[in-house]
Coordinates of C-alpha atoms in Angstrom, one line a residue:
M1 CA -28.4 -117.9 26.8
L2 CA -25.7 -117.1 29.4
P3 CA -22.1 -118.1 28.7
Q4 CA -21.0 -121.1 30.8
S5 CA -18.7 -118.9 33.0
L6 CA -21.6 -116.6 33.9
K7 CA -23.8 -119.6 34.7
L8 CA -21.1 -120.8 37.1
V9 CA -20.9 -117.5 38.8
K10 CA -24.8 -117.3 39.1
A11 CA -25.0 -120.8 40.5
N12 CA -22.3 -120.1 43.2
A13 CA -23.2 -116.4 43.9
S14 CA -23.5 -117.1 47.6
N15 CA -20.1 -118.9 47.9
P16 CA -17.6 -116.5 49.6
K17 CA -14.6 -118.6 48.3
L18 CA -15.7 -117.8 44.7
W19 CA -15.8 -114.0 45.3
L20 CA -12.4 -114.2 47.1
F21 CA -11.0 -115.9 44.0
I22 CA -12.5 -113.3 41.6
G23 CA -11.2 -110.5 43.8
I24 CA -7.7 -111.9 43.8
G25 CA -7.9 -112.3 40.0
I26 CA -9.0 -108.6 39.5
T27 CA -6.3 -107.4 41.9
G28 CA -3.7 -109.4 39.9
V29 CA -4.9 -107.8 36.6
V30 CA -4.7 -104.3 38.2
V31 CA -1.2 -105.0 39.6
L32 CA 0.0 -106.4 36.3
T33 CA -1.3 -103.4 34.4
E34 CA 0.2 -100.9 36.8
T35 CA 3.6 -102.7 36.7
R36 CA 3.6 -102.6 33.0
R37 CA 2.6 -98.9 33.0
R38 CA 5.5 -98.1 35.4
R39 CA 8.0 -100.1 33.4
K40 CA 6.9 -98.3 30.3
K41 CA 7.1 -94.9 32.1
S42 CA 10.6 -95.7 33.5
K43 CA 11.8 -96.4 30.0
T44 CA 10.5 -93.1 28.6
E45 CA 11.5 -90.9 31.6
K46 CA 15.1 -89.8 31.6
V47 CA 17.4 -89.1 34.5
D48 CA 17.9 -85.3 34.7
F49 CA 15.8 -84.9 31.5
G50 CA 18.6 -86.6 29.5
A51 CA 20.5 -83.4 29.6
F52 CA 23.9 -84.8 30.7
V53 CA 26.5 -87.0 29.0
Q54 CA 28.7 -87.0 32.1
R55 CA 28.2 -85.9 35.7
F56 CA 31.1 -84.7 37.8
E57 CA 31.8 -81.7 40.1
L58 CA 34.4 -79.0 39.6
L59 CA 34.5 -76.9 42.8
P60 CA 35.1 -73.1 42.7
F61 CA 38.7 -72.0 43.1
P62 CA 39.5 -71.1 46.8
H63 CA 39.2 -67.4 47.5
P64 CA 42.3 -65.8 49.2
H65 CA 42.0 -65.4 52.9
P66 CA 41.3 -62.7 53.8
P67 CA 39.7 -61.7 50.5
P68 CA 40.8 -58.5 48.9
L69 CA 38.9 -55.4 50.1
N70 CA 35.5 -54.9 48.4
Q71 CA 36.1 -58.0 46.2
T72 CA 33.5 -60.8 46.1
Q73 CA 33.0 -63.9 43.9
M74 CA 30.1 -62.8 41.6
L75 CA 28.9 -66.3 40.9
S76 CA 29.2 -67.7 44.4
T77 CA 26.7 -70.6 45.2
L78 CA 25.7 -70.8 41.5
T79 CA 25.9 -74.1 39.6
F80 CA 26.5 -74.5 35.9
A81 CA 26.9 -77.2 33.1
V82 CA 28.9 -77.1 30.0
K83 CA 28.3 -78.4 26.5
D84 CA 30.5 -81.4 25.5
I85 CA 32.5 -79.2 23.2
F86 CA 34.6 -77.6 26.0
D87 CA 37.8 -79.1 27.3
V88 CA 37.9 -80.1 30.9
K89 CA 41.2 -81.4 32.2
G90 CA 41.2 -85.1 32.7
Y91 CA 38.1 -85.7 30.6
V92 CA 37.7 -86.5 26.9
T93 CA 35.8 -83.8 24.9
G94 CA 33.2 -85.8 23.1
F95 CA 32.0 -83.3 20.4
G96 CA 28.6 -85.2 20.4
N97 CA 30.0 -88.2 18.7
P98 CA 31.3 -91.5 20.2
D99 CA 33.8 -92.0 17.4
W100 CA 35.4 -88.6 18.1
E101 CA 35.5 -89.5 21.8
R102 CA 37.1 -92.9 21.0
T103 CA 39.8 -91.4 18.9
H104 CA 40.9 -88.6 21.2
E105 CA 42.8 -88.3 24.4
E106 CA 41.8 -86.6 27.7
A107 CA 42.1 -82.8 27.7
G108 CA 45.3 -81.5 29.2
D109 CA 43.8 -78.2 30.2
T110 CA 40.4 -76.7 31.0
A111 CA 38.8 -74.2 28.7
I112 CA 39.5 -70.6 29.6
V113 CA 35.8 -69.7 30.1
I114 CA 35.2 -72.6 32.5
T115 CA 38.3 -71.5 34.5
A116 CA 36.9 -68.0 34.7
L117 CA 33.6 -69.2 36.0
L118 CA 35.2 -71.4 38.6
R119 CA 37.5 -68.6 39.7
N120 CA 34.4 -66.4 40.3
G121 CA 32.7 -68.9 42.6
A122 CA 30.5 -71.1 40.4
T123 CA 30.5 -74.9 40.6
C124 CA 30.4 -77.0 37.4
V125 CA 28.3 -80.2 37.7
G126 CA 28.9 -81.9 34.3
K127 CA 28.9 -82.0 30.5
T128 CA 25.7 -81.8 28.4
V129 CA 24.4 -83.5 25.3
M130 CA 24.8 -81.7 22.0
D131 CA 24.1 -82.3 18.3
Q132 CA 27.1 -84.1 16.6
F133 CA 29.9 -81.7 15.8
S134 CA 27.6 -78.8 16.6
F135 CA 25.6 -79.3 13.4
G136 CA 21.9 -79.1 13.5
I137 CA 19.1 -77.3 15.4
S138 CA 16.9 -80.2 16.6
G139 CA 18.9 -81.3 19.7
E140 CA 18.4 -85.0 18.6
N141 CA 21.5 -87.2 19.0
K142 CA 21.2 -90.8 17.8
H143 CA 24.1 -91.9 20.1
Y144 CA 23.4 -90.1 23.4
G145 CA 19.7 -89.6 23.1
T146 CA 17.6 -86.4 22.9
P147 CA 17.3 -84.3 26.0
T148 CA 13.6 -83.8 27.0
N149 CA 12.2 -80.3 26.5
P150 CA 10.8 -79.5 29.9
L151 CA 8.3 -77.1 28.4
L152 CA 7.0 -79.4 25.6
P153 CA 8.2 -83.0 26.3
S154 CA 6.8 -84.3 23.0
C155 CA 8.8 -81.7 21.0
I156 CA 12.5 -81.2 20.1
P157 CA 14.5 -79.1 22.6
G158 CA 16.5 -77.4 19.9
G159 CA 20.2 -77.5 19.3
S160 CA 23.0 -77.8 19.0
S161 CA 23.4 -76.8 22.7
S162 CA 20.4 -78.9 23.6
G163 CA 21.5 -80.4 26.9
S164 CA 22.7 -77.0 28.2
A165 CA 19.3 -75.4 27.4
V166 CA 17.4 -78.3 29.0
A167 CA 19.5 -78.3 32.1
V168 CA 18.6 -74.7 32.7
A169 CA 15.0 -74.9 31.7
A170 CA 14.5 -77.9 34.0
G171 CA 16.1 -76.1 37.0
L172 CA 19.0 -78.6 37.2
V173 CA 21.6 -75.7 37.1
D174 CA 21.5 -71.9 37.5
F175 CA 23.1 -71.3 34.1
A176 CA 24.8 -73.3 31.4
I177 CA 27.4 -72.7 28.7
G178 CA 27.0 -73.6 25.1
T179 CA 28.3 -72.5 21.7
D180 CA 26.5 -70.6 19.0
T181 CA 27.6 -71.0 15.4
T182 CA 24.5 -70.8 13.4
G183 CA 21.9 -70.4 16.1
C184 CA 23.0 -73.2 18.5
V185 CA 22.2 -71.2 21.7
R186 CA 19.4 -68.9 20.5
I187 CA 17.2 -71.6 19.0
P188 CA 17.2 -74.0 22.0
A189 CA 16.6 -71.0 24.3
A190 CA 13.5 -70.2 22.3
F191 CA 12.2 -73.8 22.2
C192 CA 12.8 -74.3 26.0
G193 CA 11.4 -70.9 27.1
I194 CA 14.6 -69.4 28.6
L195 CA 17.1 -66.6 28.0
G196 CA 20.0 -67.3 25.6
F197 CA 22.8 -65.0 24.8
R198 CA 25.1 -65.0 21.8
P199 CA 28.0 -62.5 22.3
S200 CA 29.7 -60.5 19.6
H201 CA 32.0 -62.7 17.5
G202 CA 35.5 -62.9 18.9
I203 CA 34.7 -61.2 22.3
V204 CA 34.7 -64.3 24.5
S205 CA 37.7 -66.7 24.4
T206 CA 37.3 -69.9 22.5
I207 CA 40.6 -71.4 23.7
G208 CA 39.8 -74.9 24.8
V209 CA 36.7 -75.1 22.7
L210 CA 36.5 -77.5 19.7
P211 CA 36.0 -75.5 16.5
N212 CA 33.1 -75.9 14.1
A213 CA 33.7 -72.8 12.0
Q214 CA 35.9 -70.1 13.5
S215 CA 34.3 -67.2 11.6
L216 CA 30.9 -68.0 13.1
D217 CA 31.7 -69.7 16.4
T218 CA 30.9 -68.0 19.7
V219 CA 30.6 -69.1 23.4
G220 CA 27.1 -68.4 24.6
W221 CA 25.1 -69.0 27.8
F222 CA 21.6 -69.7 29.1
A223 CA 19.8 -68.6 32.2
R224 CA 16.2 -68.4 33.6
D225 CA 17.0 -65.2 35.5
P226 CA 18.1 -62.0 33.7
S227 CA 20.3 -61.0 36.6
I228 CA 22.2 -64.3 36.4
L229 CA 22.5 -63.9 32.6
H230 CA 24.0 -60.5 33.3
R231 CA 26.4 -61.7 36.0
V232 CA 27.8 -64.5 33.8
G233 CA 28.2 -62.0 31.0
H234 CA 30.1 -59.7 33.3
I235 CA 32.7 -62.4 33.9
L236 CA 33.0 -63.9 30.4
L237 CA 33.0 -60.5 28.7
Q238 CA 35.3 -59.0 31.3
L239 CA 33.1 -55.9 31.6
N240 CA 33.6 -52.7 33.4
S241 CA 31.0 -52.2 36.1
V242 CA 30.2 -48.6 35.1
E243 CA 29.2 -47.4 31.7
P244 CA 27.7 -44.0 30.6
K245 CA 23.9 -44.1 30.3
R246 CA 22.5 -43.4 26.8
T247 CA 19.1 -43.3 25.2
R248 CA 18.0 -46.5 23.6
R249 CA 16.5 -46.8 20.1
I250 CA 14.3 -49.8 19.6
M251 CA 13.7 -50.9 16.0
F252 CA 11.1 -53.5 15.2
A253 CA 11.7 -55.6 12.1
Y254 CA 8.1 -56.0 11.1
D255 CA 8.9 -57.7 7.8
L256 CA 10.6 -60.5 9.6
F257 CA 7.7 -61.0 12.0
Q258 CA 5.4 -61.3 8.9
L259 CA 7.5 -64.4 8.0
S260 CA 7.0 -65.9 11.4
K261 CA 4.3 -67.5 13.5
V262 CA 5.2 -65.2 16.4
P263 CA 2.2 -62.8 16.8
A264 CA 3.6 -59.5 15.7
Q265 CA 0.6 -57.4 16.9
Q266 CA 0.9 -58.6 20.5
T267 CA 4.7 -58.2 20.4
V268 CA 4.4 -54.6 19.2
Y269 CA 1.9 -53.9 21.9
V270 CA 4.1 -55.4 24.7
M271 CA 7.2 -53.6 23.5
G272 CA 5.4 -50.3 23.1
K273 CA 3.8 -50.4 26.5
A274 CA 7.1 -51.5 28.1
I275 CA 8.9 -48.5 26.6
E276 CA 6.2 -46.2 27.8
N277 CA 6.8 -47.4 31.4
L278 CA 10.6 -47.1 31.2
S279 CA 12.9 -44.0 31.1
G280 CA 15.6 -43.5 28.5
Y281 CA 13.8 -45.1 25.5
Q282 CA 12.7 -43.6 22.2
S283 CA 9.4 -44.5 20.7
L284 CA 9.3 -47.8 18.9
Q285 CA 10.4 -47.6 15.2
H286 CA 9.4 -50.0 12.4
I287 CA 12.0 -51.0 9.8
N288 CA 12.0 -53.2 6.7
L289 CA 15.2 -55.0 7.4
W290 CA 15.4 -56.9 4.1
Q291 CA 15.3 -53.7 2.1
Y292 CA 18.0 -52.2 4.2
I293 CA 20.3 -55.3 3.9
A294 CA 19.7 -55.6 0.1
T295 CA 20.6 -51.9 -0.4
D296 CA 23.5 -51.7 2.1
V297 CA 25.2 -55.0 1.4
P298 CA 26.0 -55.0 -2.3
S299 CA 28.1 -58.2 -2.3
L300 CA 25.0 -60.2 -1.2
K301 CA 23.3 -59.4 -4.5
G302 CA 25.2 -62.1 -6.4
F303 CA 24.1 -64.8 -4.0
H304 CA 20.4 -64.1 -4.1
E305 CA 20.5 -63.7 -7.9
Q306 CA 21.9 -67.3 -8.0
L307 CA 18.9 -68.5 -6.0
T308 CA 16.0 -66.4 -7.4
Q309 CA 15.3 -63.6 -9.8
Q310 CA 13.1 -61.9 -7.2
Q311 CA 14.5 -59.6 -4.5
N312 CA 12.3 -59.8 -1.4
V313 CA 12.6 -60.7 2.2
A314 CA 12.7 -64.4 1.5
S315 CA 15.4 -64.2 -1.2
V316 CA 17.6 -61.9 0.9
L317 CA 17.4 -64.2 4.0
K318 CA 17.9 -67.2 1.8
A319 CA 21.1 -65.6 0.4
L320 CA 22.4 -64.9 3.9
T321 CA 21.7 -68.5 4.9
S322 CA 23.5 -69.8 1.8
V323 CA 26.6 -67.6 2.7
M324 CA 26.5 -68.9 6.3
F325 CA 26.3 -72.6 5.3
S326 CA 29.1 -72.2 2.7
L327 CA 31.3 -70.4 5.2
Q328 CA 30.6 -73.0 7.8
G329 CA 31.2 -75.9 5.4
Y330 CA 34.5 -74.5 4.2
E331 CA 35.9 -73.9 7.7
F332 CA 34.6 -77.2 9.1
K333 CA 36.3 -79.0 6.2
T334 CA 39.6 -77.1 6.9
N335 CA 39.4 -78.1 10.6
H336 CA 38.3 -81.7 10.4
E337 CA 38.5 -83.2 6.9
E338 CA 41.5 -85.5 7.7
W339 CA 39.7 -87.0 10.7
V340 CA 36.3 -87.4 8.9
K341 CA 37.9 -89.2 6.0
S342 CA 40.1 -91.5 8.1
V343 CA 37.6 -92.4 10.8
K344 CA 34.3 -92.3 8.8
P345 CA 32.2 -91.6 11.9
R346 CA 28.7 -92.9 12.4
L347 CA 26.4 -89.9 11.8
G348 CA 22.7 -89.2 12.6
R349 CA 19.9 -87.8 10.6
G350 CA 20.6 -84.4 9.1
V351 CA 24.2 -84.3 10.4
S352 CA 25.5 -86.7 7.7
D353 CA 24.1 -84.4 5.0
R354 CA 25.8 -81.4 6.5
V355 CA 29.1 -83.1 7.0
F356 CA 29.2 -84.6 3.5
A357 CA 28.2 -81.2 2.0
A358 CA 31.1 -79.6 4.0
M359 CA 33.5 -82.2 2.6
K360 CA 32.6 -81.2 -0.9
T361 CA 33.0 -77.5 -0.3
T362 CA 35.6 -75.7 -2.4
H363 CA 37.5 -72.4 -1.8
D364 CA 36.4 -70.9 -5.2
N365 CA 34.3 -68.2 -3.7
I366 CA 35.7 -67.9 -0.2
K367 CA 36.7 -64.3 -0.7
A368 CA 33.2 -63.4 -1.7
L369 CA 31.8 -65.1 1.5
Y370 CA 34.1 -63.1 3.7
K371 CA 33.2 -59.9 1.9
V372 CA 29.5 -60.4 2.7
R373 CA 30.5 -60.9 6.3
T374 CA 32.5 -57.7 6.4
E375 CA 29.9 -55.6 4.6
L376 CA 27.0 -56.9 6.8
R377 CA 28.9 -56.1 10.0
G378 CA 29.6 -52.6 8.8
S379 CA 26.0 -52.2 7.7
F380 CA 24.7 -53.1 11.2
Q381 CA 27.2 -50.8 12.8
R382 CA 25.7 -48.0 10.8
L383 CA 22.2 -49.0 11.5
L384 CA 22.5 -49.7 15.2
K385 CA 25.4 -47.4 16.2
D386 CA 26.0 -47.6 20.0
D387 CA 22.4 -47.0 21.0
G388 CA 20.2 -49.2 18.7
I389 CA 18.4 -52.5 19.4
L390 CA 16.8 -54.5 16.6
V391 CA 13.8 -56.7 17.6
I392 CA 13.3 -59.8 15.5
P393 CA 11.6 -63.2 16.1
T394 CA 14.1 -65.7 17.5
V395 CA 12.6 -68.6 15.4
A396 CA 10.0 -68.8 12.6
D397 CA 8.0 -71.7 13.9
N398 CA 7.1 -73.6 17.0
P399 CA 9.3 -76.6 17.9
L400 CA 8.7 -79.7 15.8
E401 CA 7.4 -83.0 17.3
L402 CA 10.1 -85.5 17.9
N403 CA 11.0 -87.8 15.0
T404 CA 9.3 -85.6 12.4
L405 CA 9.5 -86.8 8.8
K406 CA 12.6 -85.7 7.0
G407 CA 10.9 -83.9 4.1
F408 CA 9.1 -81.5 6.4
Y409 CA 12.1 -81.2 8.7
S410 CA 14.2 -79.8 5.8
E411 CA 11.9 -76.9 5.2
Y412 CA 11.6 -76.2 8.9
H413 CA 15.4 -76.3 9.3
D414 CA 15.9 -73.7 6.5
R415 CA 13.3 -71.3 8.0
A416 CA 14.9 -71.4 11.4
F417 CA 18.4 -70.8 10.1
A418 CA 17.2 -67.8 8.0
L419 CA 16.6 -65.7 11.1
S420 CA 19.7 -66.9 12.9
S421 CA 21.9 -66.1 10.0
I422 CA 21.6 -62.3 10.6
A423 CA 23.7 -62.2 13.8
S424 CA 25.9 -65.2 12.7
I425 CA 27.1 -63.4 9.6
S426 CA 27.2 -59.9 11.0
G427 CA 28.9 -61.0 14.2
C428 CA 26.5 -58.9 16.3
C429 CA 25.4 -59.8 19.7
Q430 CA 21.9 -61.2 20.2
V431 CA 19.8 -62.3 23.2
A432 CA 16.7 -64.6 23.0
I433 CA 14.0 -63.5 25.4
P434 CA 10.8 -65.6 26.3
L435 CA 7.7 -63.4 25.9
G436 CA 4.6 -65.3 27.0
Y437 CA 2.8 -68.1 25.0
H438 CA 0.9 -68.5 21.8
N439 CA -0.9 -71.7 20.8
D440 CA 0.6 -73.4 23.9
C441 CA 4.2 -72.7 22.8
C442 CA 6.6 -70.2 24.2
V443 CA 7.0 -66.9 22.2
S444 CA 10.7 -65.9 21.9
V445 CA 11.8 -62.5 20.5
S446 CA 15.4 -61.5 20.1
F447 CA 17.3 -58.2 20.7
I448 CA 20.3 -57.6 18.4
S449 CA 22.9 -54.9 19.1
S450 CA 26.0 -53.9 17.1
H451 CA 29.3 -55.8 17.4
G452 CA 30.9 -54.9 20.7
A453 CA 27.8 -53.6 22.4
D454 CA 27.4 -56.6 24.6
K455 CA 27.2 -54.8 27.9
F456 CA 24.7 -52.4 26.5
L457 CA 22.5 -55.3 25.3
L458 CA 22.8 -57.2 28.6
D459 CA 22.0 -54.0 30.6
T460 CA 18.9 -53.5 28.4
V461 CA 17.6 -57.0 29.1
L462 CA 18.1 -56.5 32.8
D463 CA 16.4 -53.1 32.6
M464 CA 13.4 -54.2 30.5
Y465 CA 12.8 -57.8 31.4
N466 CA 10.4 -57.5 34.4
T467 CA 8.4 -54.7 32.6
L468 CA 8.1 -56.8 29.5
Q469 CA 6.8 -59.8 31.5
E470 CA 4.3 -57.5 33.2
Q471 CA 3.0 -56.2 29.9
V472 CA 2.7 -59.8 28.6
S473 CA 0.4 -60.5 31.6
V474 CA -1.6 -57.4 30.8
A475 CA -2.0 -58.4 27.2
D476 CA -3.1 -61.9 28.1
S477 CA -5.6 -60.7 30.7
Y478 CA -7.2 -58.4 28.1
A479 CA -7.2 -61.2 25.6
L480 CA -6.2 -58.9 22.7
P481 CA -7.8 -60.1 19.4
L482 CA -5.0 -61.5 17.3
P483 CA -5.0 -63.1 13.9
D484 CA -3.4 -66.5 13.5
S485 CA -1.0 -65.2 10.8
N486 CA 1.0 -62.0 10.4
G487 CA 0.2 -59.8 7.5
N488 CA -0.4 -61.2 4.1
L489 CA 3.0 -62.6 3.2
E490 CA 3.2 -66.3 2.2
S491 CA 5.4 -67.4 5.0
S492 CA 5.3 -71.0 3.8
E493 CA 7.2 -69.9 0.7
L494 CA 10.2 -68.7 2.7
L495 CA 13.3 -70.5 1.6
K496 CA 11.5 -73.2 -0.4
E497 CA 13.7 -74.6 -3.1
K498 CA 12.7 -73.5 -6.6

């Protein structure tokens, strides 16, 4: 038995008016469906990938006429964006939180680093989204939204300098400025597949930058092009253009790669082949970094004994992370306790825990924290000297999916900070470098050089970058057989609470 509607169609099959009516009905359904799809798409798509909290234009300072002989503006024609932690005259510095913005006045002066960039020909096009108060590594902000990772739109972009990283990765600017306290430049650079530089602590001026924790805070920058990364560094680090050439020692921290999902075998292959094709590099050396730190930083022993009776790579990194968080909490409390208690700001996931923990910090062991920092810096000076480069994974894992459950996020958060704590505590300079793909995610390795060796590190990146990318292509074309895991270490055990 046919339904009544089909009987009607069959009985009037030769009637052209019927088919016109059916056609109009089908067209209406298609149009309605497409309209709904476009509306849904327009709600999920973000203007400029959601990278900016505020758009404006600061033009370069005018060059004297005629310009001084042999003097050019190194950043001429380049555009950049700045994290909303930098002062710009006439604008309120938001610090990633609307309550902070509401309770503060417009800045009276512009941060020194922005002025230096404008003076050298660059144009600033706006302020970017950040994690609240520069806490966190996800890049998610409940008030201003989460910038869209151009590489993996369904995943977090990384933070806290999320908007700056996204603006560069999406090609919206040539470079961007952020801050790196506990990994806030290096981690989003890794997740977004771009270059990210954390300078030696105290080398770049932080005047006009809101503090999170002064003993850890640095001004860092992002770029897609190593030559732009180098040119920005030349300005912000106030470098001399000429430096004596010296042989480079590349040390591979194999033990840290065994704790990571970064494929160590392929990275070793790429690094080794690149060195073979370049002059002035010694053969790749392997090093067990955790054993070196455990032996050479005696004041750290007390911290990892508090956490676990075992002494291994996980316990040493967990102890470093504990020192970093304690130091950050103590200094954040010193800087902002009065404001936090009087305003009671609205805080997002993860940030509230970090802020409340900071408010509970005491100064009982502050001397021990600073002692670890001093010993670790000295230890790395002895290890790296003026010609050493340490290679480590930038991050332990691929970026999480957006809105990941809190329980899993906590473990992931600890694993990421474990690797970033090394440069944060030692004060060394570090650069995150994209190095191909693995399981559809960008592989990022980091080079670390001793405190003050920033030009040496930037020169090394400029010298090696193209050769590294060529060797990545060779490795991919030969499809080297690689295991899914590194070594036999239980990486999932890293930093788990006992």
